[in-house]
Coordinates of C-alpha atoms in Angstrom, one line a residue:
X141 CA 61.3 8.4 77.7
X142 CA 62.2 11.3 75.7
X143 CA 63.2 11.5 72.0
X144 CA 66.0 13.3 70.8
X145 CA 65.7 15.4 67.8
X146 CA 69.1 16.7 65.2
X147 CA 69.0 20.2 64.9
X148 CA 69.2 21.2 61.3
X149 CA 72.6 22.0 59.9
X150 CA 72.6 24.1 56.6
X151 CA 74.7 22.9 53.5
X152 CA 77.1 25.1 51.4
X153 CA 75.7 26.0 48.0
X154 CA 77.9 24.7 45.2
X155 CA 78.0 27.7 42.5
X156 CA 76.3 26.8 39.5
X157 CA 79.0 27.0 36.6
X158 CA 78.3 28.7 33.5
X159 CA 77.1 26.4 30.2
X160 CA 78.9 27.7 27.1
X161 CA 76.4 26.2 23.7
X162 CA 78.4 25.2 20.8
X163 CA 78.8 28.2 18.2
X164 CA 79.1 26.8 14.6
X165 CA 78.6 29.2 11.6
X166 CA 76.7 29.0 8.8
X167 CA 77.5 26.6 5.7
X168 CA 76.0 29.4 3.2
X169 CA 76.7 32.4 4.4
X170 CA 79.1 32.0 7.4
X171 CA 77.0 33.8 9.9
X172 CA 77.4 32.5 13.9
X173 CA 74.4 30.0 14.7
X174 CA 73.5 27.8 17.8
X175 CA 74.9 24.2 16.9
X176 CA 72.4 22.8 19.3
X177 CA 69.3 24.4 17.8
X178 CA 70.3 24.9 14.0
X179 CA 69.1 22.5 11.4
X180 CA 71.4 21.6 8.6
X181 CA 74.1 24.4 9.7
X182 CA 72.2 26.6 8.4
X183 CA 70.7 30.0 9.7
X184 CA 67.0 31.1 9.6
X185 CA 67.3 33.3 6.1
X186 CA 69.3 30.6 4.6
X187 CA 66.4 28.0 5.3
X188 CA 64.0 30.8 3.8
X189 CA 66.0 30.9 0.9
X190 CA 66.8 27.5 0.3
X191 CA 63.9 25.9 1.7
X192 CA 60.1 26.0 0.1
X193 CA 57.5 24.8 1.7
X194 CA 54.5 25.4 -0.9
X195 CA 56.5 22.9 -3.7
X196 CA 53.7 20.5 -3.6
X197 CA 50.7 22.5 -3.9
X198 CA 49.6 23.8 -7.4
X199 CA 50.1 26.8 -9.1
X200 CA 47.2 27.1 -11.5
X201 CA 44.1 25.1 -12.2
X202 CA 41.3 25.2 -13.8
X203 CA 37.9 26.2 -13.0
X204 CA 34.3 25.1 -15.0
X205 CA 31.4 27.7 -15.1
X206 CA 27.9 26.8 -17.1
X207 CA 27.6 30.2 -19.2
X208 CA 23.5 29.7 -19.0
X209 CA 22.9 29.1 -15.5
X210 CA 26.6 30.9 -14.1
X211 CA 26.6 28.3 -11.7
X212 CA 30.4 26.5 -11.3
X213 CA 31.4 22.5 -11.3
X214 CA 32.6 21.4 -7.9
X215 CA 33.8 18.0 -8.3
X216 CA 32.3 15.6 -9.4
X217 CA 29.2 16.4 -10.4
X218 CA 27.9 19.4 -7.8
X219 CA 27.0 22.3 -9.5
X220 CA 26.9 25.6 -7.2
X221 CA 26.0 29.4 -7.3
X222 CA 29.0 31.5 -6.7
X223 CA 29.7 35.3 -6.7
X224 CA 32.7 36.7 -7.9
X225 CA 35.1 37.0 -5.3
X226 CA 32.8 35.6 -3.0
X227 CA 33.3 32.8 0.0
X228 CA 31.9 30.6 -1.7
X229 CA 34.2 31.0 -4.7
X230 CA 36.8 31.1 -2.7
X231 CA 36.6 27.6 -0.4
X232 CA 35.7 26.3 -4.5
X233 CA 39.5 27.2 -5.3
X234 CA 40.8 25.9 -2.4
X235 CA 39.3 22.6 -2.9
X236 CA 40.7 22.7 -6.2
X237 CA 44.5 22.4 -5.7
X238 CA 46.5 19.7 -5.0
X239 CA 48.8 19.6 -1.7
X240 CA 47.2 22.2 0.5
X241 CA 46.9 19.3 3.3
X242 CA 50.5 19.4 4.1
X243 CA 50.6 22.8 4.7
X244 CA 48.5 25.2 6.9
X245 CA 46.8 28.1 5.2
X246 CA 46.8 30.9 6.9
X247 CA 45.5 33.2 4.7
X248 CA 43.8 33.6 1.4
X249 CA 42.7 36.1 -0.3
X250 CA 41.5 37.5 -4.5
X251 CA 43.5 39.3 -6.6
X252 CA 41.8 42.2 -8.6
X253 CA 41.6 40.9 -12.6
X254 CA 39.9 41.9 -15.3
X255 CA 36.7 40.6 -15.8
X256 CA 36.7 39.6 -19.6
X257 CA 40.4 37.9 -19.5
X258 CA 38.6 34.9 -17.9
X259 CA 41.1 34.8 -15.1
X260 CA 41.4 34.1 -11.2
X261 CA 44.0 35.6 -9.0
X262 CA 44.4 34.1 -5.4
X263 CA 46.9 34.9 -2.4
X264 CA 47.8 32.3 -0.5
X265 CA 49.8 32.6 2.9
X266 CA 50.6 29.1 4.2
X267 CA 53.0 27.9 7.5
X268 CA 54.8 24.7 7.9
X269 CA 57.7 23.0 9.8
X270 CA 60.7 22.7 7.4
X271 CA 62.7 21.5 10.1
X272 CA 62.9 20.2 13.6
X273 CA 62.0 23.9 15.6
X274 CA 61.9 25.4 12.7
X275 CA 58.3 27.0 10.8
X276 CA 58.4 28.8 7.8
X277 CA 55.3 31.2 6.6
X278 CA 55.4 31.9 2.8
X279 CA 53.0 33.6 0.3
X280 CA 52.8 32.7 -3.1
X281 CA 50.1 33.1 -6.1
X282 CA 47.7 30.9 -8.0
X283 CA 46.2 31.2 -11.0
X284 CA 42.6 29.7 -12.5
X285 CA 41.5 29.4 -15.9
X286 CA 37.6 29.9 -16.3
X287 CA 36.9 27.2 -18.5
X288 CA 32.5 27.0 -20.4
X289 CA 30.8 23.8 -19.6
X290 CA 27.4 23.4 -19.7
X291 CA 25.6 21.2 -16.8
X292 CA 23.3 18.9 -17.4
X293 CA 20.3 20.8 -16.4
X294 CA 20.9 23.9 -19.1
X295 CA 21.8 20.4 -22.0
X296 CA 18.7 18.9 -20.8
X297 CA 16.7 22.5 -21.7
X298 CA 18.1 22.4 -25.0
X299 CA 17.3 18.9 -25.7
X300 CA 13.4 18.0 -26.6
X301 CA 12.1 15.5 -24.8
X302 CA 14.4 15.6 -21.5
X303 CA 11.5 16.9 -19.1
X304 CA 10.7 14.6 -15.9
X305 CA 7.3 16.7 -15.5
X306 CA 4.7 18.4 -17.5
X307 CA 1.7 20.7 -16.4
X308 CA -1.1 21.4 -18.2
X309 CA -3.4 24.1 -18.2
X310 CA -6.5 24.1 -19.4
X311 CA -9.6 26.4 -19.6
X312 CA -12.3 25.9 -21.8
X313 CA -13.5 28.8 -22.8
X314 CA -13.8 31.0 -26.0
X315 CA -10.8 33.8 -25.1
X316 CA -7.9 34.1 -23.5
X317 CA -8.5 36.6 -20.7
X318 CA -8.0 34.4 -18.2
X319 CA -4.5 33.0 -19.2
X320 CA -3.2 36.7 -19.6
X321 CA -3.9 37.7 -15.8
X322 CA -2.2 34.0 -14.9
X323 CA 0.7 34.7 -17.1
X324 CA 0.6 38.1 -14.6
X325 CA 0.7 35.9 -11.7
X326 CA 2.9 33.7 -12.5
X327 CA 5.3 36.4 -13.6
X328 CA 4.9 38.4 -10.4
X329 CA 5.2 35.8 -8.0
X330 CA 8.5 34.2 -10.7
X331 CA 6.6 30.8 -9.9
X332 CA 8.3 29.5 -13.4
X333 CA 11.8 29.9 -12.8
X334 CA 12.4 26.3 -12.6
X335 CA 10.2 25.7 -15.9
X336 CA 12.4 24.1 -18.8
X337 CA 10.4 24.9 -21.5
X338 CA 6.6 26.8 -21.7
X339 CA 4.5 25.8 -24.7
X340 CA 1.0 27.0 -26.0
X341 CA -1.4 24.4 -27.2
X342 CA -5.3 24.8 -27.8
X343 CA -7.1 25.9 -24.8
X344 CA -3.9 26.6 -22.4
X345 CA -0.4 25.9 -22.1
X346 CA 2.1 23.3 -21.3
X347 CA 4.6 23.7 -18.4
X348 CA 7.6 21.4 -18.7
X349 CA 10.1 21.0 -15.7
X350 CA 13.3 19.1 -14.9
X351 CA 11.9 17.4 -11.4
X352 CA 8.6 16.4 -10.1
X353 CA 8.9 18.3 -7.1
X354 CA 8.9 21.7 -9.4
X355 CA 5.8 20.7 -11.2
X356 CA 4.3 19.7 -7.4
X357 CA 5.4 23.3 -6.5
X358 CA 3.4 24.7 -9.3
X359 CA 0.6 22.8 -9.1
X360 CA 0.2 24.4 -5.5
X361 CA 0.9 28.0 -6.7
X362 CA -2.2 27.4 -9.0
X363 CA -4.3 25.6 -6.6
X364 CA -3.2 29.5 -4.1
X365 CA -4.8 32.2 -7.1
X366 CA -7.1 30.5 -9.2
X367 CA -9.8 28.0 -9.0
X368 CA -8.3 24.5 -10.5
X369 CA -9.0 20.7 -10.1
X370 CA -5.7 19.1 -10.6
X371 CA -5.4 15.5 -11.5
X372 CA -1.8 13.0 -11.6
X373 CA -0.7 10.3 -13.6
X374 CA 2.5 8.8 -14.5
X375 CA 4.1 6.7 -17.1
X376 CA 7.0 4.5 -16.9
X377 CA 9.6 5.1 -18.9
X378 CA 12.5 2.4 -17.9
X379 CA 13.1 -0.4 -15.7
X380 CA 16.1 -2.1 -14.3
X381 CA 15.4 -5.7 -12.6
X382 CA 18.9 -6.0 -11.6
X383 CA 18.7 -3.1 -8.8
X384 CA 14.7 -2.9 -8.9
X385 CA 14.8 1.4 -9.9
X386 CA 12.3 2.5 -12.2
X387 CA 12.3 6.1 -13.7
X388 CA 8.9 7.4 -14.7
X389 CA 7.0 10.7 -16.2
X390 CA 4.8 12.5 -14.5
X391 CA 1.5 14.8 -15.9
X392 CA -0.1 16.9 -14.1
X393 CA -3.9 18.1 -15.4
X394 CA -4.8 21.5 -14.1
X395 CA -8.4 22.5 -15.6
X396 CA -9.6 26.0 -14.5
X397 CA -13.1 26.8 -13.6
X398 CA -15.0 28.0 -17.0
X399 CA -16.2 31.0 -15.7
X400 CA -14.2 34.4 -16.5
X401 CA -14.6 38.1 -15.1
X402 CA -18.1 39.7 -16.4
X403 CA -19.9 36.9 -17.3
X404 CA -23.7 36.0 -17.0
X405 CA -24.2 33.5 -14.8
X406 CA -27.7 31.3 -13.9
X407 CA -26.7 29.6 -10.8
X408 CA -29.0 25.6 -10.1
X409 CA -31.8 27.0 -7.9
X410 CA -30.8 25.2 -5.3
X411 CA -27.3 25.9 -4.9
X412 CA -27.9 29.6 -4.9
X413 CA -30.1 28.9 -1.9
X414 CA -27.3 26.9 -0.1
X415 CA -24.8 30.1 -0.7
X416 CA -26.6 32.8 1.0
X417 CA -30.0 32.8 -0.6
X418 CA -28.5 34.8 -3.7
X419 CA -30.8 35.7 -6.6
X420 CA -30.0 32.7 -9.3
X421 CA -29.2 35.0 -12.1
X422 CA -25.7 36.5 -11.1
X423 CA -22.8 38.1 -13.0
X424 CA -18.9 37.2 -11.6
X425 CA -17.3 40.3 -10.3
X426 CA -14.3 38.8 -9.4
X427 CA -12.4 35.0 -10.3
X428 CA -9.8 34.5 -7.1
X429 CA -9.2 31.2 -5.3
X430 CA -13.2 30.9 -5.5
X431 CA -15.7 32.2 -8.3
X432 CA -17.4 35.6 -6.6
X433 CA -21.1 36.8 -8.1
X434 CA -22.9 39.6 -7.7
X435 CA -26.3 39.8 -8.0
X436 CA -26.9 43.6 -9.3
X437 CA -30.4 44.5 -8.2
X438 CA -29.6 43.9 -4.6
X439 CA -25.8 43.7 -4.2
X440 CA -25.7 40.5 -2.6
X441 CA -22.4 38.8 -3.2
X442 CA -21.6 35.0 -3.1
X443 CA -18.6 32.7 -3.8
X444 CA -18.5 29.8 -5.0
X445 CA -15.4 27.7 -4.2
X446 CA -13.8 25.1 -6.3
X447 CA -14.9 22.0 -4.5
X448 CA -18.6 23.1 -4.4
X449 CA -18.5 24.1 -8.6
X450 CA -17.0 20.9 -9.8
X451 CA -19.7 18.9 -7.6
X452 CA -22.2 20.6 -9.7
X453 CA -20.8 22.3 -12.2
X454 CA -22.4 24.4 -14.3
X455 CA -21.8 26.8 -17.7
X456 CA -22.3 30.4 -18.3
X457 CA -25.3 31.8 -20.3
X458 CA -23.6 34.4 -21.9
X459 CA -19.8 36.0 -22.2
X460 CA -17.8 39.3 -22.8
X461 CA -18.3 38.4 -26.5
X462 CA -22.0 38.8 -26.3
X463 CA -22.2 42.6 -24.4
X464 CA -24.5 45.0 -26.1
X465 CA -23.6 48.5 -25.4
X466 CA -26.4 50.6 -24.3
X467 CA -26.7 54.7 -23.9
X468 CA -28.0 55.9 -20.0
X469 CA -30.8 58.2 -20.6
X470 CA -31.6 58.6 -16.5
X471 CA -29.9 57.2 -13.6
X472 CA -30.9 57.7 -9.9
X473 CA -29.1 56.2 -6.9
X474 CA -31.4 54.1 -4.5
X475 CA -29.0 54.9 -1.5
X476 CA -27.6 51.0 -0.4
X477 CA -23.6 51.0 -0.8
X478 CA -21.4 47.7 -0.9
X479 CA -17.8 48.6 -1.2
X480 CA -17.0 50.6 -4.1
X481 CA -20.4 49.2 -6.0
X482 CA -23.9 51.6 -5.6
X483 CA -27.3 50.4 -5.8
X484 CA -29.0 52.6 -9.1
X485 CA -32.4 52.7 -11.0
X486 CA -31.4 53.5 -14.7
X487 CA -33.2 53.9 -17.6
X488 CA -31.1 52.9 -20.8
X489 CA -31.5 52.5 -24.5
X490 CA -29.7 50.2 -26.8
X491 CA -27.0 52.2 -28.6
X492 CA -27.9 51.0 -32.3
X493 CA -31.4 51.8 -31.6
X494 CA -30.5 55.5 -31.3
X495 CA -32.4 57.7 -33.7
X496 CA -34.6 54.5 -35.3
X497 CA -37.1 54.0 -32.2
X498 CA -37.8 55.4 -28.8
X499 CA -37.4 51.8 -27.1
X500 CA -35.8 52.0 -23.5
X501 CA -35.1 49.5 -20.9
X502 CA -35.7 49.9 -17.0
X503 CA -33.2 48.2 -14.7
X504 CA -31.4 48.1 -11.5
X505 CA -27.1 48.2 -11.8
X506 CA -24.3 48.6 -9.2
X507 CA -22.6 50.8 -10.9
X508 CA -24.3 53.9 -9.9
X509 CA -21.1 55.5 -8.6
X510 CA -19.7 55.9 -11.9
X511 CA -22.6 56.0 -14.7
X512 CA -24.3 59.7 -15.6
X513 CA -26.4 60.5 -18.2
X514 CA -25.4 60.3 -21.2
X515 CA -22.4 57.2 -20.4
X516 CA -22.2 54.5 -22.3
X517 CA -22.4 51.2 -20.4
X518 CA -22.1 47.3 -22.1
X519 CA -24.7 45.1 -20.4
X520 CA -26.8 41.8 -21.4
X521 CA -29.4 41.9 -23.5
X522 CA -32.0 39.3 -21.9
X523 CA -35.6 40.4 -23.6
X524 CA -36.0 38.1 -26.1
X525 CA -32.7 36.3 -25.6
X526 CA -32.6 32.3 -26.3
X527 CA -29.9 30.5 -24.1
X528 CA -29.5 26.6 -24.2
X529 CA -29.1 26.3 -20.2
X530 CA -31.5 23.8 -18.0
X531 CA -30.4 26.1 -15.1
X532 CA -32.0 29.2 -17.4
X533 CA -34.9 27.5 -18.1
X534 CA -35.3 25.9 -14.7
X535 CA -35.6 30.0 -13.9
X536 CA -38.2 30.7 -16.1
X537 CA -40.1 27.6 -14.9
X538 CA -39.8 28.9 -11.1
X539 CA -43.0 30.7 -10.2
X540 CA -41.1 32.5 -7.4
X541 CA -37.6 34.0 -10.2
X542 CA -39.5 34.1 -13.5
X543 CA -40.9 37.6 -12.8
X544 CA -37.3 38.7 -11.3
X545 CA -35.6 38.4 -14.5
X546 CA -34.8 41.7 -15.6
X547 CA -34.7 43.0 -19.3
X548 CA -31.4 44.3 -19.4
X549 CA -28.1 43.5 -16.6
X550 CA -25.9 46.2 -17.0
X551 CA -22.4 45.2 -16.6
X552 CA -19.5 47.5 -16.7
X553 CA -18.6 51.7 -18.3
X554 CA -18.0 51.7 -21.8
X555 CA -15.1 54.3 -22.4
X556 CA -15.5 55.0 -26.2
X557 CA -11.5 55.2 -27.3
X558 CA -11.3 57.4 -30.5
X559 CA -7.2 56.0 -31.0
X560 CA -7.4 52.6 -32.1
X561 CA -3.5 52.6 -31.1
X562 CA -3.8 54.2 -27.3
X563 CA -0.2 54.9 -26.4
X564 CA -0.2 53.8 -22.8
X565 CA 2.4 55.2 -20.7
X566 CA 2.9 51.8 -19.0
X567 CA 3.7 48.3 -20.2
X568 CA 3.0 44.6 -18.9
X569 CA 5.5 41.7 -19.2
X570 CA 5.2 38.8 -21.3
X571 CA 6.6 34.9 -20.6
X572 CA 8.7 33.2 -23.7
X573 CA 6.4 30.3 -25.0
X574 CA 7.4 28.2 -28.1
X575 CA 4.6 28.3 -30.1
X576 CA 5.2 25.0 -32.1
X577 CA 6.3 24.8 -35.7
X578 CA 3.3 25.7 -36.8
X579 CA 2.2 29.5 -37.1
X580 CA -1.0 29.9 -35.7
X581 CA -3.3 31.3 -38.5
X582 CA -3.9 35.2 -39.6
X583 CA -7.4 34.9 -37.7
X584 CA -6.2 33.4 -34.4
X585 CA -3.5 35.8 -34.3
X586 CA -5.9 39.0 -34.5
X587 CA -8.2 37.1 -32.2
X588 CA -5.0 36.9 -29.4
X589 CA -4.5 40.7 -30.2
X590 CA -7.9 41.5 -29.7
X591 CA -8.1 39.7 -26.8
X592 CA -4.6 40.9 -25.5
X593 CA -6.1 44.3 -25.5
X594 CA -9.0 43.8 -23.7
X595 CA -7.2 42.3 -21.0
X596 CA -5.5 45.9 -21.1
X597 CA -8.3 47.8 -21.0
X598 CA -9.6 46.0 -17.8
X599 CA -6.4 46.5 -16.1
X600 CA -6.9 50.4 -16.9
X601 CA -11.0 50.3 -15.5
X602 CA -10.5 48.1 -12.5
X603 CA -8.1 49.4 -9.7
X604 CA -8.9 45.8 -7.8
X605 CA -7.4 44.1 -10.8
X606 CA -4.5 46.5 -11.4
X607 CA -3.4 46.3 -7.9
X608 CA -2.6 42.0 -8.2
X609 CA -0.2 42.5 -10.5
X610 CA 3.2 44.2 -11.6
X611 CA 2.7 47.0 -14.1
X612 CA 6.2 48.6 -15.4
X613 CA 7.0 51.7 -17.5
X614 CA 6.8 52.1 -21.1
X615 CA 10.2 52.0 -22.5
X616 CA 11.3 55.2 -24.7
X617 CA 14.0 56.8 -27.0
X618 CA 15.9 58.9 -24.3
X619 CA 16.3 61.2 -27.0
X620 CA 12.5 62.0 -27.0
X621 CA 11.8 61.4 -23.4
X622 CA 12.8 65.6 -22.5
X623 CA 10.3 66.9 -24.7
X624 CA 7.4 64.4 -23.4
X625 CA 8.3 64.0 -20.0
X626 CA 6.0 67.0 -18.9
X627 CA 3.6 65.9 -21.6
X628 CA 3.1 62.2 -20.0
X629 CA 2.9 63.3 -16.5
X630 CA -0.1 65.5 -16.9
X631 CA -1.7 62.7 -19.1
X632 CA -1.4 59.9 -16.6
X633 CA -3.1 61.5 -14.1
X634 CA -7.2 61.6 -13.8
X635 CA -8.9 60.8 -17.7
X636 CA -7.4 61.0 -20.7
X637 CA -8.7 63.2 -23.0
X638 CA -11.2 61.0 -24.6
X639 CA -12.5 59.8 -21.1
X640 CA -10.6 56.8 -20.2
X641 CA -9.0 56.0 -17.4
X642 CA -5.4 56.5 -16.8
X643 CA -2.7 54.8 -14.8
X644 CA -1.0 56.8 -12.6
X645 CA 2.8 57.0 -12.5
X646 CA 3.4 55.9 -8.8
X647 CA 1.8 53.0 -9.4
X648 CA 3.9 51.8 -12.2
X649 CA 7.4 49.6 -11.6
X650 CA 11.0 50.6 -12.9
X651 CA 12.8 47.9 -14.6
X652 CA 15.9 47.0 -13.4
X653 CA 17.5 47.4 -16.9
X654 CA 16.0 51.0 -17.1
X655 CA 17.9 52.2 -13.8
X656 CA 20.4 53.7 -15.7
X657 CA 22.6 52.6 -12.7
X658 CA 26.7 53.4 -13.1
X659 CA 29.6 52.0 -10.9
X660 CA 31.5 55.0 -10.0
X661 CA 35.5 54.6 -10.0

């Protein structure tokens, strides 16, 4: 059975007849418009004219800047670091007006002002649908007015008693050396920027801050350059039993090891055993994160680190106060080098003894690479010295270290200085610290002097020293600085002309204010 298929028969195309859209003309200014497409009869420059998108958003505002900290108030109660003209600064204005989320910005941008009318310019391009079909894009201005309002941080620094934290520093010793080379650190390494207030008591300073976590901060970038034993405690200050929050103060105790650069040391028999076998009687070389002694008739070095001194502490038999200065008559090096220290047999006379007797001391020093005859050199006077020590005496108990202890320990060159004000071409920096109402006295003040510049003569002398922190040039009269720039730079270099050490130029720091830097136009 077969099935019949229709063959396909092709259909007549109707012609498609042409659509004529209604013309209407414009209500405003009579110009020919699509009726089907125009909204409110009116043509696309008359709903630019007529029409403004940007009526609900502001056209100036006001902006809050802290005049201590330059940081500005972002709403509520967020203080941020802006630059001028800056992103940041920016997104702050944007957040700042009203009505911006009914329109879309499409661009923004600052406006040039000057910088003391306390002013802020911004361009704003924005787009939005005035009508059915239709999107406008419009630019328009904004002003700010940079209002001063301190935040609470800066009032809290003005106000006594606000701080959250305290440090304290101690270090009980008779000078101040080593809290002038920590002021150093702590200036180099700007580990009290977050500090609210310094203050110098008796025996150290007081380090207030804002937060615990700054104080914790500081505690470690102690604990990191110099031997301390930190210890915590906290006081309440308020409690609220309806939500259970308690706000407390917090101290932190920081007591530095007691020992300072160049001092006589008689270490407990049996410790110096436990550190390398040293020689007991020992003279620190070197205060770091651990206390390093020298022992100067064989240059054997130990340290001593924080944890092992405070399980037996022990004090120093004599200080920096106590050095006699002696004359070298005859020096002869013995060969045995460690670093920049040289093993000598000198034979010295006390300096006051000069022309009264012909008494002279035998000894062994490490400083045979810098002493000739004829130097002057401080050192310990030990024959016939009384110290009140147990560790001293257990020394001269000891069969096996009585007949070790030498007359004289020569510590360090004297360089006799014939200016008592040496002009230094170089300068050091010094922290603000409120010194209390009270004035210290006309004796503790020339003690801090004196102690000031000794501190400045052993940044001259040691180059290990000198390189840990940041020494800057010494400011001067441009007006005088053409005749003596030739003059300085041939006096830095080498020896002065009375024979002490100079610091050489490219080793010194120029401040940022001494730049002399100039925007050009």
């Amino acid at each position: 059975m077969s099935m019949e298929i229709d063959t396909p028969i092709s259909l007549p195309q109707r012609p498609l007849l042409p659509q004529n859209n209604a013309t209407i003309l414009c209500c405003n200014c009579g110009a020919p418009i699509d009726g089907t497409l125009s909204a409110g009869a009116l043509c696309y420059d008359c709903v630019k004219l007529t029409v403004d998108i940007s009526e609900g958003v502001q056209r100036e505002a006001t902006l809050h800047i802290c005049r201590d900290c330059e940081r500005w108030l972002q709403p509520p109660a967020h203080w941020i670091t802006a630059a001028p003209e800056s992103r940041e600064l920016l997104a702050l204005c944007l957040r700042k007006l009203r009505g911006l989320a009914k329109v879309r910005i499409i661009d923004a941008s600052f406006i040039w002002t000057e910088p003391h009318s306390r002013r802020i310019k911004v361009k704003l391009t924005v787009q939005q649908e005035a009508f059915q079909g239709t999107i406008l894009q419009q630019t328009f201005e904004v002003e700010y007015v940079v209002a001063y309002h301190q935040c609470p941080d800066c009032a809290k620094s003005f106000t006594a008693n606000t701080w959250r934290a305290v440090v304290q520093v101690r270090q009980k010793v008779p000078h101040k050396r080593t809290f002038l080379y920590l002021e150093q650190l702590i200036l180099k390494h700007s580990a009290h920027k977050d500090t609210i207030n310094i203050k110098e008591v008796k025996d150290g300073l007081d380090f207030y801050f804002s937060a615990r976590n700054h104080a914790e901060k500081f505690v470690d970038f102690l604990t990191s350059v110099a031997p301390v034993r930190s210890k915590k405690s906290q006081e309440l200050i308020s409690h609220d039993i309806h939500t259970s929050t308690k706000s407390y103060k917090f101290s932190f105790s920081c007591e530095l090891v007691p020992i300072c650069k160049d001092d006589l040391v008689a270490l407990p028999i049996k410790l110096a055993k436990q550190i390398g076998n040293i020689s007991p009687l020992t003279i620190c070389y070197r205060v770091g994160t651990a206390i390093n002694l020298l022992d100067p008739t064989t240059l054997h070095t130990a340290d001593v680190s924080t944890p092992i001194y405070w399980r037996s502490p022990f004090s120093t038999l004599a200080d920096v106060q106590e050095l006699v200065e002696f004359v070298v008559m005859d020096i002869e090096p013995l060969g045995p080098e460690k670093g920049h220290f040289v093993l000598a047999e000198a034979t010295v006379a006390r300096a006051s003894d000069l022309g009264v007797n012909d008494k002279t001391f035998y000894t062994r020093t490490h400083l045979g690479g810098v002493l000739h005859p004829g130097d002057s050199v401080m050192g310990y006077h030990l024959s016939g010295a009384n110290f009140n020590s147990p560790q001293f005496e257990a020394l001269e108990g000891s069969t096996a270290h009585a007949s070790a202890i030498p007359d004289v320990m020569l510590v360090k060159k004297f360089y006799a200085r014939k200016r008592k004000n040496h002009n230094r071409n170089w300068r050091l920096k010094r922290m603000n610290k409120d010194e209390g109402e009270v004035l210290p006295k006309k004796t503790d003040q020339v003690k801090m002097e004196m102690d000031y510049e000794m501190f400045l003569r052993d940044v001259e002398e040691d180059k290990e020293l000198r390189s840990t922190v940041a020494l800057y040039k010494q400011r001067m009269d441009r007006s005088k600085m053409d005749g003596i720039e030739t003059q300085s730079m041939a006096e830095t270099e080498g020896t002065d002309i009375d024979g002490t050490p100079k610091i050489d130029m490219s080793e010194l720091l120029d401040e940022f204010e001494d730049l002399n830097v100039e925007d050009e136009e």
